[in-house]
Amino acid sequence: MATILSVSGSPSPTSRTARLLRHLDGRLTAQGHRVTPLDVRTLPAEALLGADFGHPAIVGARRLFEEADAVVIGTPVYKAAYSGLLKSLLDLLPQYALEGKTVLPLATGGSTAHVLAIDYALRPVLSSMGAAHVVQGWFVLDRHISVREDGSVAVDPEAREALDRVVDQFSLALAPERLAPARAAAAPTAAGVSAVAA
């Protein structure tokens, strides 16, 4: 159905955020979508911190965004905002890198005090980057995400039902008849961005 880029903005190699995203990737794949994972922490730090737009890894990440119909953005919340690692990548993308795309914002954190970070910190950035539709996001408490011995993720029943509903609504928003107008609207601009980047 749709090509989805699933982006983890966590700097931790044992991140609950990344594990949660990979768990949700499986749900989206089972619904017929093609999902590509991107862990921002695997990109070279010198390229991210030095704003090296021409670095092959950054060029490759930019291409993944261009090719995606939709994007899942996951981040841990630090000091009521999305991660600095995620910001460093978003800063290296074209201004309208999300134009014509449907975006699902997700966040994890240790306290419900951070729950508004999606709407007040992350959503405005995604909208400013031209996202055609930022669907309802969701915040998951760290304590509701556990890792089994085999490395798979278990989401506490208290959070799982609501999270599944949000992911399924995102999937429905990617139906071909809904994606076609967004693709058509973004096509001329995408060509322009590619020409400028080249």
Short mmCIF file of C-alpha atoms in Angstrom, two decimals:
data_model
loop_
_atom_site.label_atom_id
_atom_site.label_comp_id
_atom_site.label_asym_id
_atom_site.label_seq_id
_atom_site.Cartn_x
_atom_site.Cartn_y
_atom_site.Cartn_z
CA MET A 1 0.00 0.00 0.00
CA ALA A 2 2.25 2.81 1.26
CA THR A 3 5.96 3.27 1.81
CA ILE A 4 6.56 4.33 5.42
CA LEU A 5 9.76 5.67 6.92
CA SER A 6 9.93 4.85 10.64
CA VAL A 7 12.34 7.23 12.37
CA SER A 8 13.70 6.80 15.89
CA GLY A 9 15.22 9.95 17.36
CA SER A 10 16.62 8.25 20.45
CA PRO A 11 20.37 8.38 21.12
CA SER A 12 20.30 5.20 23.20
CA PRO A 13 21.28 1.78 21.78
CA THR A 14 18.82 0.17 24.24
CA SER A 15 16.11 2.72 23.57
CA ARG A 16 12.52 1.95 24.48
CA THR A 17 11.52 4.42 21.77
CA ALA A 18 13.34 2.51 19.03
CA ARG A 19 12.08 -0.86 20.31
CA LEU A 20 8.51 0.46 20.39
CA LEU A 21 8.82 1.75 16.84
CA ARG A 22 10.16 -1.56 15.54
CA HIS A 23 7.25 -3.29 17.29
CA LEU A 24 4.80 -0.96 15.53
CA ASP A 25 6.65 -1.44 12.22
CA GLY A 26 5.54 -5.06 12.41
CA ARG A 27 1.91 -4.05 12.82
CA LEU A 28 2.10 -1.69 9.84
CA THR A 29 3.87 -4.32 7.72
CA ALA A 30 1.13 -6.83 8.56
CA GLN A 31 -1.37 -4.28 7.25
CA GLY A 32 0.35 -4.33 3.86
CA HIS A 33 2.69 -1.34 4.10
CA ARG A 34 6.39 -1.34 3.24
CA VAL A 35 8.26 0.00 6.28
CA THR A 36 11.86 1.24 6.30
CA PRO A 37 13.43 1.80 9.75
CA LEU A 38 15.85 4.66 10.36
CA ASP A 39 17.62 4.99 13.71
CA VAL A 40 19.11 8.49 13.69
CA ARG A 41 21.77 7.41 16.20
CA THR A 42 23.35 5.21 13.49
CA LEU A 43 24.14 8.26 11.33
CA PRO A 44 27.68 9.68 11.74
CA ALA A 45 27.83 12.12 14.64
CA GLU A 46 30.32 14.35 12.83
CA ALA A 47 27.94 14.72 9.89
CA LEU A 48 24.97 15.55 12.13
CA LEU A 49 26.81 17.94 14.45
CA GLY A 50 28.86 19.51 11.66
CA ALA A 51 25.80 20.00 9.43
CA ASP A 52 27.50 18.14 6.60
CA PHE A 53 24.67 18.23 4.03
CA GLY A 54 26.81 16.41 1.46
CA HIS A 55 27.83 13.45 3.63
CA PRO A 56 26.68 10.20 1.94
CA ALA A 57 24.79 9.07 5.05
CA ILE A 58 22.88 12.36 5.23
CA VAL A 59 22.16 12.28 1.51
CA GLY A 60 20.89 8.71 1.97
CA ALA A 61 18.64 9.73 4.86
CA ARG A 62 17.28 12.62 2.81
CA ARG A 63 16.48 10.18 -0.01
CA LEU A 64 14.55 7.94 2.39
CA PHE A 65 12.34 10.89 3.31
CA GLU A 66 11.83 11.77 -0.35
CA GLU A 67 10.78 8.23 -1.25
CA ALA A 68 8.36 7.77 1.66
CA ASP A 69 4.62 8.31 1.38
CA ALA A 70 4.38 8.61 5.14
CA VAL A 71 6.65 8.99 8.16
CA VAL A 72 6.47 7.78 11.74
CA ILE A 73 8.57 10.02 14.00
CA GLY A 74 9.40 8.61 17.43
CA THR A 75 11.34 10.42 20.12
CA PRO A 76 12.04 10.28 23.82
CA VAL A 77 11.08 13.48 25.59
CA TYR A 78 13.87 15.45 27.26
CA LYS A 79 13.07 18.66 29.13
CA ALA A 80 9.59 18.85 27.58
CA ALA A 81 10.89 18.63 24.00
CA TYR A 82 11.90 16.09 21.38
CA SER A 83 15.49 14.86 21.35
CA GLY A 84 18.40 16.97 20.18
CA LEU A 85 19.47 14.05 18.00
CA LEU A 86 16.18 14.17 16.11
CA LYS A 87 16.47 17.94 15.76
CA SER A 88 19.96 17.61 14.29
CA LEU A 89 18.57 15.40 11.52
CA LEU A 90 15.48 17.51 10.86
CA ASP A 91 17.74 20.57 10.54
CA LEU A 92 19.62 18.85 7.69
CA LEU A 93 16.50 18.06 5.68
CA PRO A 94 15.04 20.43 3.07
CA GLN A 95 12.54 22.95 4.44
CA TYR A 96 9.58 21.06 2.96
CA ALA A 97 10.90 17.52 3.32
CA LEU A 98 7.50 16.33 4.61
CA GLU A 99 5.41 17.99 1.91
CA GLY A 100 2.55 15.76 0.79
CA LYS A 101 3.29 13.18 3.50
CA THR A 102 1.17 11.82 6.31
CA VAL A 103 3.05 11.84 9.62
CA LEU A 104 2.48 10.00 12.89
CA PRO A 105 4.30 11.56 15.88
CA LEU A 106 5.05 9.30 18.85
CA ALA A 107 6.89 10.06 22.08
CA THR A 108 8.05 8.18 25.15
CA GLY A 109 8.95 9.48 28.57
CA GLY A 110 9.06 8.80 32.26
CA SER A 111 6.23 11.06 33.35
CA THR A 112 2.85 12.25 32.12
CA ALA A 113 4.20 15.75 32.69
CA HIS A 114 5.74 15.39 29.21
CA VAL A 115 2.57 14.36 27.41
CA LEU A 116 2.05 17.75 25.74
CA ALA A 117 5.49 17.67 24.10
CA ILE A 118 3.97 16.13 20.98
CA ASP A 119 1.51 18.96 20.40
CA TYR A 120 3.60 21.86 21.64
CA ALA A 121 7.12 20.88 20.55
CA LEU A 122 7.03 18.24 17.80
CA ARG A 123 3.81 18.89 15.84
CA PRO A 124 4.66 22.53 14.96
CA VAL A 125 8.01 21.45 13.48
CA LEU A 126 6.41 18.70 11.41
CA SER A 127 3.78 21.12 10.13
CA SER A 128 6.41 23.72 9.26
CA MET A 129 8.14 21.08 7.14
CA GLY A 130 5.04 20.80 4.97
CA ALA A 131 3.41 17.62 6.26
CA ALA A 132 0.10 17.19 4.45
CA HIS A 133 -1.50 15.52 7.46
CA VAL A 134 -0.12 15.12 10.97
CA VAL A 135 -2.40 12.51 12.49
CA GLN A 136 -3.16 12.17 16.18
CA GLY A 137 0.08 11.43 18.01
CA TRP A 138 0.57 9.37 21.13
CA PHE A 139 2.72 9.47 24.26
CA VAL A 140 3.74 6.20 25.93
CA LEU A 141 5.16 6.03 29.44
CA ASP A 142 8.48 4.21 29.71
CA ARG A 143 7.06 1.90 32.35
CA HIS A 144 4.45 0.67 29.86
CA ILE A 145 7.16 -0.67 27.52
CA SER A 146 9.05 -3.79 28.53
CA VAL A 147 11.53 -5.97 26.66
CA ARG A 148 11.20 -9.73 26.75
CA GLU A 149 14.18 -12.08 26.94
CA ASP A 150 14.03 -12.68 23.17
CA GLY A 151 14.29 -8.93 22.53
CA SER A 152 10.67 -8.47 21.52
CA VAL A 153 8.58 -5.71 23.05
CA ALA A 154 5.56 -5.98 25.29
CA VAL A 155 3.31 -2.96 25.72
CA ASP A 156 1.27 -2.78 28.90
CA PRO A 157 -2.44 -3.42 28.21
CA GLU A 158 -3.18 0.01 29.72
CA ALA A 159 -1.34 1.65 26.81
CA ARG A 160 -1.58 -0.97 24.06
CA GLU A 161 -5.24 -0.52 23.11
CA ALA A 162 -4.96 3.25 22.63
CA LEU A 163 -1.61 2.95 20.84
CA ASP A 164 -2.95 0.30 18.45
CA ARG A 165 -5.94 2.51 17.68
CA VAL A 166 -3.69 5.48 16.83
CA VAL A 167 -1.47 3.33 14.59
CA ASP A 168 -4.49 1.83 12.84
CA GLN A 169 -5.94 5.30 12.18
CA PHE A 170 -2.59 6.30 10.68
CA SER A 171 -2.69 3.20 8.48
CA LEU A 172 -6.21 4.05 7.30
CA ALA A 173 -5.04 7.55 6.37
CA LEU A 174 -2.61 5.89 3.95
CA ALA A 175 -5.32 4.33 1.77
CA PRO A 176 -4.47 4.88 -1.94
CA GLU A 177 -7.44 7.22 -2.50
CA ARG A 178 -6.23 9.42 0.35
CA LEU A 179 -2.56 9.38 -0.67
CA ALA A 180 -3.11 10.22 -4.35
CA PRO A 181 -4.09 13.90 -3.87
CA ALA A 182 -1.14 14.49 -1.50
CA ARG A 183 1.30 12.88 -3.94
CA ALA A 184 -0.02 14.97 -6.82
CA ALA A 185 0.24 18.19 -4.81
CA ALA A 186 3.79 17.44 -3.70
CA ALA A 187 5.16 16.25 -7.06
CA PRO A 188 6.17 19.63 -8.59
CA THR A 189 7.82 20.80 -5.37
CA ALA A 190 9.64 17.53 -4.86
CA ALA A 191 11.14 17.83 -8.34
CA GLY A 192 12.23 21.36 -7.53
CA VAL A 193 13.84 20.32 -4.27
CA SER A 194 15.74 17.51 -6.03
CA ALA A 195 17.01 19.88 -8.65
CA VAL A 196 18.23 22.35 -6.03
CA ALA A 197 19.85 19.60 -3.95
CA ALA A 198 21.70 18.28 -7.00
#
